[in-house]
mmCIF file of C-alpha atoms in Angstrom:
data_model
loop_
_atom_site.group_PDB
_atom_site.id
_atom_site.type_symbol
_atom_site.label_atom_id
_atom_site.label_comp_id
_atom_site.label_asym_id
_atom_site.label_seq_id
_atom_site.Cartn_x
_atom_site.Cartn_y
_atom_site.Cartn_z
ATOM 1 C CA ARG A 1276 -25.940 -79.698 1.409
ATOM 2 C CA PRO A 1277 -27.289 -76.143 2.839
ATOM 3 C CA VAL A 1278 -28.971 -75.899 5.890
ATOM 4 C CA PRO A 1279 -31.277 -72.560 5.042
ATOM 5 C CA GLU A 1280 -32.699 -72.224 8.447
ATOM 6 C CA LYS A 1281 -29.138 -70.969 9.617
ATOM 7 C CA ILE A 1282 -29.751 -67.963 8.275
ATOM 8 C CA ILE A 1283 -32.503 -66.914 9.682
ATOM 9 C CA HIS A 1284 -31.728 -68.221 13.663
ATOM 10 C CA ARG A 1285 -32.788 -66.138 16.132
ATOM 11 C CA LEU A 1286 -33.198 -63.360 13.335
ATOM 12 C CA GLY A 1287 -33.488 -59.321 15.466
ATOM 13 C CA GLU A 1288 -32.665 -61.355 18.249
ATOM 14 C CA GLY A 1289 -28.355 -61.430 17.946
ATOM 15 C CA PHE A 1290 -26.551 -59.736 15.796
ATOM 16 C CA TYR A 1291 -22.572 -60.393 15.419
ATOM 17 C CA ALA A 1292 -20.560 -57.565 13.900
ATOM 18 C CA GLY A 1293 -16.569 -58.205 14.370
ATOM 19 C CA CYS A 1294 -14.378 -56.953 12.209
ATOM 20 C CA VAL A 1295 -11.234 -55.221 11.002
ATOM 21 C CA ILE A 1296 -10.638 -51.978 9.478
ATOM 22 C CA LYS A 1297 -7.286 -51.996 8.834
ATOM 23 C CA PRO A 1298 -5.323 -48.342 8.375
ATOM 24 C CA TRP A 1299 -2.184 -49.449 6.433
ATOM 25 C CA ALA A 1300 -2.514 -50.561 2.869
ATOM 26 C CA SER A 1301 -1.046 -54.009 3.294
ATOM 27 C CA CYS A 1302 -1.344 -57.494 4.294
ATOM 28 C CA ARG A 1303 -2.739 -57.557 7.875
ATOM 29 C CA ALA A 1304 -0.230 -59.747 9.446
ATOM 30 C CA SER A 1305 2.296 -56.848 8.492
ATOM 31 C CA HIS A 1306 0.135 -54.574 10.816
ATOM 32 C CA PRO A 1307 1.938 -55.341 14.490
ATOM 33 C CA SER A 1308 5.615 -54.450 13.919
ATOM 34 C CA LEU A 1309 4.146 -51.493 11.068
ATOM 35 C CA ASP A 1310 1.984 -49.673 14.164
ATOM 36 C CA THR A 1311 4.864 -50.412 16.392
ATOM 37 C CA CYS A 1312 7.297 -48.563 14.211
ATOM 38 C CA VAL A 1313 4.750 -45.818 13.909
ATOM 39 C CA ARG A 1314 4.380 -45.649 17.380
ATOM 40 C CA LEU A 1315 8.200 -45.536 17.744
ATOM 41 C CA VAL A 1316 9.200 -41.653 14.931
ATOM 42 C CA THR A 1317 5.641 -40.692 16.771
ATOM 43 C CA GLU A 1318 6.701 -40.061 19.965
ATOM 44 C CA ASN A 1319 10.377 -39.912 19.577
ATOM 45 C CA GLN A 1320 12.408 -37.593 17.488
ATOM 46 C CA VAL A 1321 14.237 -40.463 15.069
ATOM 47 C CA ASP A 1322 17.022 -39.371 12.740
ATOM 48 C CA LEU A 1323 16.754 -42.164 10.796
ATOM 49 C CA ASP A 1324 20.481 -41.598 9.510
ATOM 50 C CA ALA A 1325 21.486 -42.218 13.510
ATOM 51 C CA VAL A 1326 19.667 -45.907 13.420
ATOM 52 C CA GLU A 1327 22.240 -48.454 12.744
ATOM 53 C CA GLN A 1328 19.914 -51.579 13.280
ATOM 54 C CA ILE A 1329 15.976 -52.706 13.633
ATOM 55 C CA ARG A 1330 15.052 -55.539 15.093
ATOM 56 C CA ILE A 1331 11.939 -56.826 14.840
ATOM 57 C CA HIS A 1332 10.669 -59.115 16.940
ATOM 58 C CA VAL A 1333 7.852 -61.720 16.199
ATOM 59 C CA THR A 1334 6.800 -65.618 16.040
ATOM 60 C CA PRO A 1335 8.666 -67.734 14.794
ATOM 61 C CA ARG A 1336 5.246 -68.927 12.381
ATOM 62 C CA THR A 1337 5.337 -65.236 11.356
ATOM 63 C CA LEU A 1338 9.025 -65.724 10.517
ATOM 64 C CA ALA A 1339 8.751 -68.548 8.797
ATOM 65 C CA GLY A 1340 5.602 -67.075 6.670
ATOM 66 C CA PHE A 1341 5.764 -65.380 3.715
ATOM 67 C CA VAL A 1342 5.245 -62.246 5.228
ATOM 68 C CA GLY A 1343 8.573 -62.355 7.234
ATOM 69 C CA GLN A 1344 10.350 -63.604 3.730
ATOM 70 C CA PRO A 1345 13.224 -61.205 2.885
ATOM 71 C CA PHE A 1346 11.993 -57.577 0.338
ATOM 72 C CA GLU A 1347 12.280 -58.758 -2.994
ATOM 73 C CA ILE A 1348 10.417 -57.071 -6.095
ATOM 74 C CA GLY A 1349 8.404 -59.460 -7.782
ATOM 75 C CA GLU A 1350 5.942 -59.463 -10.561
ATOM 76 C CA CYS A 1351 3.060 -57.359 -9.028
ATOM 77 C CA PRO A 1352 5.370 -54.903 -7.378
ATOM 78 C CA GLU A 1353 1.724 -54.114 -4.965
ATOM 79 C CA VAL A 1354 1.862 -57.706 -3.292
ATOM 80 C CA SER A 1355 5.088 -57.645 -3.132
ATOM 81 C CA GLY A 1356 5.332 -54.650 -0.597
ATOM 82 C CA ALA A 1357 1.757 -54.941 0.878
ATOM 83 C CA PHE A 1358 2.834 -58.285 2.023
ATOM 84 C CA SER A 1359 6.538 -57.952 3.479
ATOM 85 C CA ILE A 1360 6.935 -56.787 6.791
ATOM 86 C CA ARG A 1361 10.287 -55.746 6.319
ATOM 87 C CA PHE A 1362 8.958 -53.161 2.874
ATOM 88 C CA THR A 1363 6.166 -52.187 5.204
ATOM 89 C CA ALA A 1364 7.798 -51.481 8.206
ATOM 90 C CA ALA A 1365 10.909 -49.499 6.997
ATOM 91 C CA THR A 1366 7.915 -47.151 4.514
ATOM 92 C CA ALA A 1367 6.639 -46.690 8.229
ATOM 93 C CA LEU A 1368 9.692 -45.257 9.371
ATOM 94 C CA MET A 1369 9.845 -43.311 6.484
ATOM 95 C CA TYR A 1370 6.221 -41.744 6.259
ATOM 96 C CA ARG A 1371 4.257 -42.826 9.694
ATOM 97 C CA THR A 1372 1.832 -44.668 7.295
ATOM 98 C CA VAL A 1373 1.925 -47.117 4.526
ATOM 99 C CA ARG A 1374 -1.074 -45.865 2.095
ATOM 100 C CA PRO A 1375 -1.302 -46.998 -1.692
ATOM 101 C CA GLU A 1376 1.031 -44.598 -3.300
ATOM 102 C CA HIS A 1377 3.465 -46.218 -1.409
ATOM 103 C CA LEU A 1378 3.134 -49.509 -3.311
ATOM 104 C CA THR A 1379 5.435 -48.406 -6.501
ATOM 105 C CA LEU A 1380 8.677 -48.902 -7.926
ATOM 106 C CA GLU A 1381 9.373 -45.419 -7.674
ATOM 107 C CA HIS A 1382 9.198 -46.035 -3.587
ATOM 108 C CA MET A 1383 10.612 -49.465 -3.357
ATOM 109 C CA ASN A 1384 13.652 -47.879 -5.168
ATOM 110 C CA ASP A 1385 14.185 -45.425 -3.565
ATOM 111 C CA PRO A 1386 17.563 -45.313 -1.663
ATOM 112 C CA ARG A 1387 16.097 -44.090 1.593
ATOM 113 C CA LEU A 1388 14.569 -47.112 1.790
ATOM 114 C CA ARG A 1389 17.140 -49.586 0.487
ATOM 115 C CA ALA A 1390 18.938 -48.306 3.014
ATOM 116 C CA LEU A 1391 16.776 -48.578 5.653
ATOM 117 C CA LEU A 1392 15.484 -52.543 4.541
ATOM 118 C CA GLY A 1393 19.454 -53.292 4.801
ATOM 119 C CA LYS A 1394 19.446 -52.557 8.395
ATOM 120 C CA ILE A 1395 16.108 -54.936 9.099
ATOM 121 C CA THR A 1396 16.703 -58.052 11.113
ATOM 122 C CA LEU A 1397 13.397 -59.943 12.191
ATOM 123 C CA VAL A 1398 13.976 -62.143 15.172
ATOM 124 C CA ASP A 1399 11.593 -64.732 16.151
ATOM 125 C CA SER A 1400 11.887 -64.090 19.905
ATOM 126 C CA LEU A 1401 7.872 -64.374 20.423
ATOM 127 C CA PRO A 1402 5.408 -66.884 21.894
ATOM 128 C CA ALA A 1403 3.728 -68.571 19.002
ATOM 129 C CA HIS A 1404 0.287 -67.634 20.811
ATOM 130 C CA GLU A 1405 0.961 -63.909 20.514
ATOM 131 C CA TYR A 1406 0.384 -63.595 17.073
ATOM 132 C CA LEU A 1407 -1.228 -59.913 16.877
ATOM 133 C CA THR A 1408 1.668 -58.930 18.519
ATOM 134 C CA ALA A 1409 5.274 -57.060 17.064
ATOM 135 C CA GLU A 1410 8.452 -55.650 19.326
ATOM 136 C CA VAL A 1411 10.731 -52.959 17.390
ATOM 137 C CA GLU A 1412 14.126 -52.157 18.591
ATOM 138 C CA LEU A 1413 15.713 -49.529 17.137
ATOM 139 C CA LEU A 1414 19.972 -49.352 17.948
ATOM 140 C CA LEU A 1415 20.726 -46.016 17.232
ATOM 141 C CA GLN A 1416 24.653 -44.458 16.930
ATOM 142 C CA GLY A 1417 26.499 -44.347 20.408
ATOM 143 C CA GLY A 1418 24.486 -47.411 21.771
ATOM 144 C CA SER A 1419 21.139 -45.548 22.591
ATOM 145 C CA ARG A 1420 18.390 -47.544 21.819
ATOM 146 C CA LEU A 1421 14.176 -47.147 21.624
ATOM 147 C CA ARG A 1422 12.022 -49.940 21.653
ATOM 148 C CA ALA A 1423 7.926 -50.182 21.415
ATOM 149 C CA ARG A 1424 5.451 -52.879 21.818
ATOM 150 C CA VAL A 1425 2.017 -53.068 19.969
ATOM 151 C CA ASP A 1426 -0.299 -56.464 21.937
ATOM 152 C CA VAL A 1427 -3.012 -56.298 18.848
ATOM 153 C CA PRO A 1428 -2.761 -53.742 16.100
ATOM 154 C CA ARG A 1429 -4.922 -50.585 15.261
ATOM 155 C CA GLY A 1430 -8.107 -51.339 13.253
ATOM 156 C CA ASP A 1431 -9.301 -54.042 15.615
ATOM 157 C CA THR A 1432 -12.863 -52.371 15.996
ATOM 158 C CA TYR A 1433 -13.439 -53.633 19.769
ATOM 159 C CA ALA A 1434 -9.069 -53.766 21.159
ATOM 160 C CA ALA A 1435 -8.556 -50.939 19.034
ATOM 161 C CA PRO A 1436 -10.938 -49.325 17.415
ATOM 162 C CA LEU A 1437 -10.151 -46.217 14.718
ATOM 163 C CA SER A 1438 -12.221 -43.175 14.871
ATOM 164 C CA GLU A 1439 -14.735 -42.551 12.742
ATOM 165 C CA ALA A 1440 -12.645 -39.302 11.332
ATOM 166 C CA GLU A 1441 -9.608 -41.653 10.978
ATOM 167 C CA THR A 1442 -12.120 -43.965 9.034
ATOM 168 C CA LEU A 1443 -13.066 -41.161 6.529
ATOM 169 C CA ASP A 1444 -9.622 -39.920 6.089
ATOM 170 C CA LYS A 1445 -8.373 -42.905 5.002
ATOM 171 C CA TYR A 1446 -12.317 -43.418 2.413
ATOM 172 C CA TYR A 1447 -11.354 -39.456 0.995
ATOM 173 C CA ALA A 1448 -7.646 -40.472 0.901
ATOM 174 C CA ASN A 1449 -8.472 -43.908 -0.927
ATOM 175 C CA VAL A 1450 -10.535 -42.266 -3.508
ATOM 176 C CA GLU A 1451 -8.887 -39.473 -4.754
ATOM 177 C CA PHE A 1452 -5.680 -42.163 -4.495
ATOM 178 C CA GLY A 1453 -8.170 -43.972 -7.271
ATOM 179 C CA GLY A 1454 -9.479 -41.109 -9.294
ATOM 180 C CA ARG A 1455 -12.707 -43.043 -10.281
ATOM 181 C CA THR A 1456 -14.946 -41.378 -8.032
ATOM 182 C CA SER A 1457 -15.201 -37.732 -7.193
ATOM 183 C CA ARG A 1458 -15.067 -36.275 -3.623
ATOM 184 C CA ALA A 1459 -19.207 -35.444 -4.083
ATOM 185 C CA SER A 1460 -20.063 -38.680 -4.905
ATOM 186 C CA ALA A 1461 -18.154 -40.583 -1.879
ATOM 187 C CA GLU A 1462 -19.464 -38.331 0.820
ATOM 188 C CA ARG A 1463 -22.966 -38.443 -0.752
ATOM 189 C CA ALA A 1464 -21.589 -42.103 -0.779
ATOM 190 C CA ALA A 1465 -21.084 -42.081 2.650
ATOM 191 C CA GLU A 1466 -24.438 -40.090 3.877
ATOM 192 C CA THR A 1467 -26.450 -43.074 1.876
ATOM 193 C CA ILE A 1468 -24.327 -45.370 3.891
ATOM 194 C CA ASN A 1469 -24.867 -44.094 7.112
ATOM 195 C CA ASN A 1470 -28.611 -43.460 6.360
ATOM 196 C CA LEU A 1471 -29.205 -47.111 4.718
ATOM 197 C CA GLU A 1472 -32.313 -48.651 6.580
ATOM 198 C CA SER A 1473 -34.554 -45.675 4.983
ATOM 199 C CA ILE A 1474 -33.237 -45.830 1.521
ATOM 200 C CA GLU A 1475 -35.464 -47.812 -1.121
ATOM 201 C CA ASP A 1476 -33.524 -49.447 -3.622
ATOM 202 C CA ILE A 1477 -29.001 -49.847 -3.169
ATOM 203 C CA SER A 1478 -28.636 -49.191 -6.865
ATOM 204 C CA ALA A 1479 -28.802 -45.765 -5.839
ATOM 205 C CA LEU A 1480 -25.523 -46.669 -3.637
ATOM 206 C CA VAL A 1481 -23.836 -48.666 -5.925
ATOM 207 C CA LYS A 1482 -24.161 -46.375 -9.178
ATOM 208 C CA LEU A 1483 -22.175 -43.575 -7.005
ATOM 209 C CA PHE A 1484 -19.735 -45.841 -6.849
ATOM 210 C CA THR A 1485 -19.709 -46.496 -10.846
ATOM 211 C CA PRO A 1486 -17.761 -44.229 -13.019
ATOM 212 C CA ALA A 1487 -19.227 -42.123 -15.826
ATOM 213 C CA HIS A 1488 -18.153 -43.544 -19.731
ATOM 214 C CA PRO A 1489 -17.166 -40.707 -21.708
#
């Protein structure tokens, strides 16, 4: 029962474009805790060898969901990593980011990562409505403690947007990792998108992302 006229309702009058540009290569449900870990190691001098416990506070629903389960390498390691709060948090503590190159068996079997995973506990202490919130505690040797909280993870175009430079940095890093599009083509594509209204044929943009066949 399609209603085609809905497509043109208020055409030219109203425009809605709320979206998320994820800074990290993982499920959005892992981003609050991941962001918090990045903040902790960016704003503090943290010796990861001196960390005795890592407590990640989430909502009961998050803990019960797939991202809250113990990390295990499944048939598709990339999926196992991208959909695990424990894995992405430990990776963020190590590298201050989670990139596609971290979703590999080599990184997943890194003894340093394994050591951090063994220190992580998820606690369902946050109210149910705070589904975009996380708190992380690092308990250090000697009894000191570091704690941080994120209410909205980065990437929300209204509440916590990335800068244009950060968006382009991610784009070019992904292009380089993919290895199927040249930097020159990627730059032309970015310029084309910024002037999309001036192109007569969208195939010109598509060709920039089409690898040449030998």
